[in-house]
Amino acid sequence: MSIDLQPTQTSELADTFGLLSDSTRLSIVLACLDQEQSAGDIAEKLGVSPSLVSLHLRLLRGARMLKSERRGKQIFYAMDDACVRDVLKIMIDHLFIHHHSHEDPGK
């Protein structure tokens, strides 16, 4: 099966995967995969500075991967793209749950 994309579509797809190629951004998305998180909670969970988390959150919101909701003084972030959530869950399952390795089955 071959998928023919226009050059602009290929570029947009590469940009999307590029956003997730940064381990901090990927960790932020994973933290928000199934539950909303405040920016402070994300920074604490990942052990990085709040300013770094804010920078990455701005990029992820701009790409519409995450959405935000202000409650009082805090802003909470959650997944805004079900397709990205599904792709990540499939990849996690593929890589770490269903061990698709070439190990000898007799071991």
Coordinates of N, CA, C and O in Angstrom, one line a residue:
M1 N 0.8 -1.2 0.0 CA 0.0 0.0 0.0 C 0.9 1.2 0.0 O 1.8 1.3 0.8
S2 N 0.6 2.2 -0.8 CA 1.3 3.4 -0.9 C 0.4 4.6 -0.6 O -0.8 4.6 -1.0
I3 N 0.9 5.5 0.2 CA 0.1 6.7 0.5 C 0.8 7.9 -0.2 O 2.0 8.2 0.1
D4 N 0.0 8.5 -1.0 CA 0.6 9.7 -1.8 C 0.1 11.0 -1.1 O -1.1 11.2 -1.0
L5 N 1.0 11.7 -0.5 CA 0.7 13.0 0.1 C 1.3 14.1 -0.7 O 2.3 14.0 -1.4
Q6 N 0.7 15.3 -0.6 CA 1.2 16.5 -1.2 C 2.4 16.9 -0.4 O 2.5 16.6 0.8
P7 N 3.4 17.6 -1.0 CA 4.6 18.1 -0.3 C 4.2 18.8 1.0 O 4.9 18.7 2.0
T8 N 3.2 19.6 1.0 CA 2.8 20.4 2.2 C 2.3 19.5 3.3 O 2.5 19.7 4.4
Q9 N 1.6 18.4 2.8 CA 1.1 17.4 3.8 C 2.2 16.6 4.4 O 2.2 16.4 5.6
T10 N 3.2 16.3 3.6 CA 4.4 15.6 4.1 C 5.1 16.4 5.1 O 5.6 16.0 6.2
S11 N 5.2 17.7 4.8 CA 5.9 18.7 5.7 C 5.2 18.8 7.0 O 5.8 18.8 8.1
E12 N 3.8 18.9 7.0 CA 3.0 19.0 8.2 C 3.2 17.7 9.0 O 3.3 17.8 10.3
L13 N 3.2 16.6 8.4 CA 3.3 15.3 9.1 C 4.7 15.3 9.8 O 4.8 14.9 11.0
A14 N 5.8 15.7 9.1 CA 7.1 15.7 9.6 C 7.2 16.7 10.8 O 7.8 16.4 11.8
D15 N 6.5 17.8 10.7 CA 6.5 18.8 11.8 C 5.8 18.2 13.1 O 6.3 18.4 14.2
T16 N 4.8 17.5 12.8 CA 4.1 16.8 14.0 C 5.0 15.8 14.7 O 5.1 15.8 15.9
F17 N 5.6 15.0 13.9 CA 6.5 14.0 14.5 C 7.7 14.7 15.1 O 8.2 14.3 16.1
G18 N 8.1 15.8 14.5 CA 9.2 16.6 15.0 C 8.9 17.1 16.4 O 9.8 17.2 17.3
L19 N 7.7 17.6 16.6 CA 7.3 18.1 17.9 C 7.5 17.0 19.0 O 7.9 17.3 20.1
L20 N 7.1 15.8 18.6 CA 7.2 14.7 19.6 C 8.5 14.0 19.7 O 8.8 13.2 20.5
S21 N 9.5 14.5 18.8 CA 10.8 13.9 18.9 C 11.7 14.5 20.0 O 12.7 13.9 20.4
D22 N 11.2 15.5 20.6 CA 11.9 16.1 21.8 C 11.4 15.3 23.0 O 10.2 15.3 23.3
S23 N 12.3 14.8 23.8 CA 11.9 13.9 24.9 C 11.1 14.7 26.0 O 10.2 14.1 26.6
T24 N 11.4 15.9 26.2 CA 10.6 16.7 27.2 C 9.2 16.9 26.7 O 8.2 16.8 27.5
R25 N 9.1 17.3 25.4 CA 7.7 17.5 24.9 C 6.9 16.2 24.9 O 5.7 16.2 25.3
L26 N 7.6 15.1 24.5 CA 6.9 13.9 24.5 C 6.5 13.5 26.0 O 5.3 13.0 26.2
S27 N 7.3 13.7 26.9 CA 7.0 13.5 28.3 C 5.8 14.3 28.8 O 4.9 13.8 29.5
I28 N 5.7 15.6 28.3 CA 4.6 16.4 28.7 C 3.3 15.9 28.1 O 2.3 15.8 28.8
V29 N 3.4 15.5 26.8 CA 2.2 14.9 26.2 C 1.7 13.6 26.9 O 0.6 13.4 27.2
L30 N 2.7 12.8 27.2 CA 2.4 11.5 27.9 C 1.8 11.8 29.3 O 0.9 11.1 29.7
A31 N 2.2 12.9 30.0 CA 1.7 13.2 31.3 C 0.2 13.6 31.2 O -0.6 13.5 32.1
C32 N -0.2 14.2 30.0 CA -1.5 14.7 29.8 C -2.4 13.7 29.0 O -3.5 14.0 28.6
L33 N -1.8 12.5 28.7 CA -2.5 11.6 27.9 C -3.9 11.2 28.3 O -4.9 11.2 27.6
D34 N -4.0 10.9 29.6 CA -5.3 10.4 30.1 C -5.9 11.3 31.2 O -7.0 11.0 31.7
Q35 N -5.2 12.3 31.6 CA -5.8 13.2 32.7 C -5.1 14.5 32.5 O -4.0 14.7 32.0
E36 N -5.9 15.5 32.9 CA -5.4 16.9 32.8 C -4.4 17.2 33.9 O -4.5 16.6 35.0
Q37 N -3.5 18.1 33.6 CA -2.4 18.4 34.6 C -2.2 19.9 34.6 O -2.3 20.5 33.5
S38 N -1.8 20.4 35.7 CA -1.4 21.8 35.7 C 0.1 21.9 35.3 O 0.8 20.9 35.4
A39 N 0.5 23.1 34.8 CA 1.8 23.3 34.4 C 2.8 23.0 35.5 O 3.9 22.4 35.3
G40 N 2.5 23.4 36.7 CA 3.3 23.2 37.9 C 3.5 21.7 38.2 O 4.6 21.2 38.5
D41 N 2.4 20.9 38.1 CA 2.4 19.5 38.3 C 3.3 18.8 37.3 O 4.0 17.9 37.6
I42 N 3.2 19.3 36.0 CA 4.0 18.7 35.0 C 5.5 18.9 35.2 O 6.3 18.0 35.1
A43 N 5.8 20.2 35.6 CA 7.2 20.5 35.9 C 7.8 19.7 37.0 O 8.9 19.2 36.9
E44 N 7.0 19.5 38.1 CA 7.4 18.7 39.2 C 7.6 17.3 38.9 O 8.6 16.6 39.2
K45 N 6.6 16.7 38.1 CA 6.6 15.3 37.7 C 7.9 15.0 36.9 O 8.5 14.0 37.0
L46 N 8.2 16.0 36.0 CA 9.3 15.7 35.0 C 10.7 16.2 35.6 O 11.7 15.9 35.0
G47 N 10.6 17.0 36.7 CA 11.9 17.5 37.3 C 12.5 18.5 36.4 O 13.8 18.6 36.4
V48 N 11.8 19.4 35.8 CA 12.3 20.4 34.9 C 11.7 21.8 35.4 O 10.7 21.8 36.2
S49 N 12.3 22.8 34.9 CA 11.8 24.2 35.4 C 10.4 24.5 34.8 O 10.1 24.1 33.7
P50 N 9.6 25.2 35.6 CA 8.3 25.7 35.0 C 8.5 26.5 33.8 O 7.6 26.4 32.9
S51 N 9.5 27.3 33.6 CA 9.7 28.1 32.4 C 9.9 27.2 31.2 O 9.4 27.5 30.1
L52 N 10.7 26.1 31.4 CA 10.9 25.2 30.2 C 9.6 24.5 29.9 O 9.2 24.3 28.7
V53 N 8.8 24.1 30.9 CA 7.5 23.4 30.6 C 6.6 24.4 29.9 O 5.9 24.0 28.9
S54 N 6.6 25.7 30.3 CA 5.7 26.7 29.7 C 6.1 26.8 28.2 O 5.2 27.0 27.3
L55 N 7.4 26.8 27.9 CA 7.8 27.0 26.5 C 7.3 25.8 25.7 O 6.7 26.0 24.6
H56 N 7.4 24.6 26.2 CA 7.0 23.4 25.4 C 5.5 23.4 25.3 O 4.9 23.0 24.3
L57 N 4.8 23.8 26.4 CA 3.3 23.8 26.4 C 2.8 24.7 25.3 O 1.8 24.4 24.6
R58 N 3.4 25.9 25.2 CA 3.0 26.8 24.2 C 3.1 26.2 22.8 O 2.2 26.4 21.9
L59 N 4.2 25.5 22.5 CA 4.4 24.8 21.2 C 3.3 23.7 21.0 O 2.8 23.6 19.9
L60 N 3.1 23.0 22.0 CA 2.1 21.9 21.9 C 0.7 22.4 21.7 O -0.1 21.8 21.0
R61 N 0.4 23.5 22.4 CA -0.9 24.1 22.2 C -1.1 24.7 20.8 O -2.1 24.6 20.2
G62 N 0.0 25.3 20.3 CA 0.0 25.9 19.0 C -0.2 24.8 17.9 O -0.8 25.1 16.9
A63 N 0.2 23.6 18.2 CA 0.0 22.5 17.2 C -1.3 21.8 17.5 O -1.6 20.8 16.8
R64 N -2.1 22.3 18.5 CA -3.4 21.7 18.8 C -3.3 20.3 19.3 O -4.2 19.5 19.2
M65 N -2.1 19.9 19.9 CA -2.0 18.6 20.5 C -2.6 18.7 22.0 O -3.2 17.7 22.4
L66 N -2.4 19.8 22.6 CA -2.9 20.0 24.0 C -3.9 21.2 24.0 O -3.7 22.1 23.2
K67 N -4.8 21.1 24.9 CA -5.7 22.2 25.1 C -5.5 22.7 26.6 O -5.0 22.0 27.4
S68 N -5.9 23.9 26.8 CA -5.7 24.5 28.2 C -7.0 25.0 28.7 O -7.9 25.5 27.9
E69 N -7.2 25.0 30.0 CA -8.3 25.6 30.7 C -7.8 26.3 31.9 O -7.2 25.7 32.8
R70 N -8.1 27.6 32.1 CA -7.8 28.3 33.3 C -8.8 28.1 34.4 O -10.0 28.2 34.1
R71 N -8.3 27.8 35.6 CA -9.2 27.7 36.7 C -8.5 28.5 37.9 O -7.5 28.0 38.4
G72 N -9.0 29.7 38.1 CA -8.4 30.5 39.1 C -7.1 31.0 38.6 O -6.9 31.5 37.5
K73 N -6.0 30.7 39.4 CA -4.7 31.1 39.0 C -3.9 30.0 38.2 O -2.8 30.3 37.8
Q74 N -4.5 28.8 38.1 CA -3.8 27.7 37.5 C -4.4 27.5 36.1 O -5.6 27.7 35.8
I75 N -3.5 27.0 35.2 CA -4.0 26.5 33.9 C -3.7 25.0 33.8 O -2.7 24.5 34.2
F76 N -4.8 24.3 33.4 CA -4.7 22.9 33.3 C -4.6 22.5 31.8 O -5.3 23.1 31.0
Y77 N -3.8 21.4 31.5 CA -3.6 21.0 30.2 C -4.1 19.6 30.0 O -3.9 18.8 30.9
A78 N -4.7 19.3 28.8 CA -5.1 17.9 28.5 C -5.0 17.7 27.0 O -4.8 18.7 26.2
M79 N -5.0 16.5 26.6 CA -4.9 16.1 25.2 C -6.1 16.8 24.4 O -7.2 16.8 24.9
D80 N -5.8 17.3 23.3 CA -6.8 17.9 22.4 C -6.9 17.2 21.1 O -7.7 17.6 20.3
D81 N -6.1 16.2 20.9 CA -6.0 15.5 19.6 C -6.1 14.0 19.9 O -5.1 13.3 20.2
A82 N -7.3 13.4 19.7 CA -7.5 12.0 20.0 C -6.7 11.1 19.0 O -6.2 10.0 19.4
C83 N -6.4 11.6 17.8 CA -5.6 10.8 16.9 C -4.2 10.7 17.4 O -3.6 9.6 17.4
V84 N -3.6 11.8 17.9 CA -2.2 11.7 18.5 C -2.2 10.8 19.7 O -1.3 10.0 19.9
R85 N -3.2 10.9 20.5 CA -3.3 10.0 21.7 C -3.4 8.5 21.3 O -2.6 7.7 21.8
D86 N -4.2 8.2 20.2 CA -4.3 6.9 19.8 C -2.9 6.4 19.2 O -2.5 5.2 19.5
V87 N -2.3 7.2 18.4 CA -1.0 6.8 17.8 C 0.0 6.5 18.9 O 0.8 5.5 18.9
L88 N 0.1 7.4 19.9 CA 1.0 7.2 21.0 C 0.7 5.9 21.8 O 1.6 5.1 22.1
K89 N -0.5 5.7 22.1 CA -0.9 4.4 22.8 C -0.6 3.2 21.9 O -0.1 2.2 22.5
I90 N -0.8 3.3 20.6 CA -0.4 2.1 19.8 C 1.1 1.9 19.8 O 1.5 0.8 19.9
M91 N 1.9 3.0 19.7 CA 3.3 2.9 19.7 C 3.8 2.3 21.0 O 4.7 1.5 21.1
I92 N 3.3 2.8 22.1 CA 3.7 2.3 23.4 C 3.4 0.8 23.5 O 4.2 0.0 24.0
D93 N 2.2 0.5 23.1 CA 1.8 -0.9 23.1 C 2.7 -1.8 22.3 O 3.2 -2.8 22.7
H94 N 3.0 -1.3 21.1 CA 3.9 -2.0 20.1 C 5.3 -2.2 20.7 O 5.8 -3.3 20.6
L95 N 5.8 -1.1 21.2 CA 7.2 -1.2 21.7 C 7.4 -1.8 23.1 O 8.4 -2.5 23.3
F96 N 6.5 -1.6 24.0 CA 6.7 -2.0 25.3 C 5.8 -3.1 25.9 O 6.1 -3.7 26.9
I97 N 4.6 -3.2 25.4 CA 3.6 -4.2 25.9 C 3.7 -5.5 25.1 O 3.9 -6.5 25.7
H98 N 3.5 -5.4 23.8 CA 3.7 -6.6 23.0 C 5.1 -6.7 22.5 O 5.4 -6.0 21.5
H99 N 5.9 -7.4 23.2 CA 7.4 -7.4 22.9 C 7.6 -8.0 21.5 O 7.7 -9.2 21.3
H100 N 7.7 -7.1 20.5 CA 7.9 -7.5 19.1 C 9.4 -7.6 18.9 O 10.0 -6.8 18.1
S101 N 10.0 -8.5 19.5 CA 11.5 -8.7 19.4 C 11.7 -10.0 18.6 O 10.8 -10.8 18.3
H102 N 13.0 -10.1 18.2 CA 13.4 -11.3 17.5 C 14.1 -12.3 18.4 O 15.0 -13.0 18.0
E103 N 13.6 -12.4 19.6 CA 14.2 -13.3 20.6 C 13.8 -14.7 20.2 O 12.8 -15.0 19.6
D104 N 14.6 -15.6 20.6 CA 14.4 -17.1 20.3 C 13.2 -17.5 21.2 O 13.3 -17.4 22.4
P105 N 12.1 -18.0 20.6 CA 10.9 -18.3 21.5 C 11.2 -19.5 22.4 O 10.5 -19.7 23.4
G106 N 12.3 -20.2 22.2 CA 12.6 -21.3 23.1 C 13.2 -20.9 24.4 O 13.5 -21.7 25.3
K107 N 13.6 -19.6 24.5 CA 14.3 -19.1 25.7 C 13.3 -18.8 26.8 O 12.2 -18.4 26.6

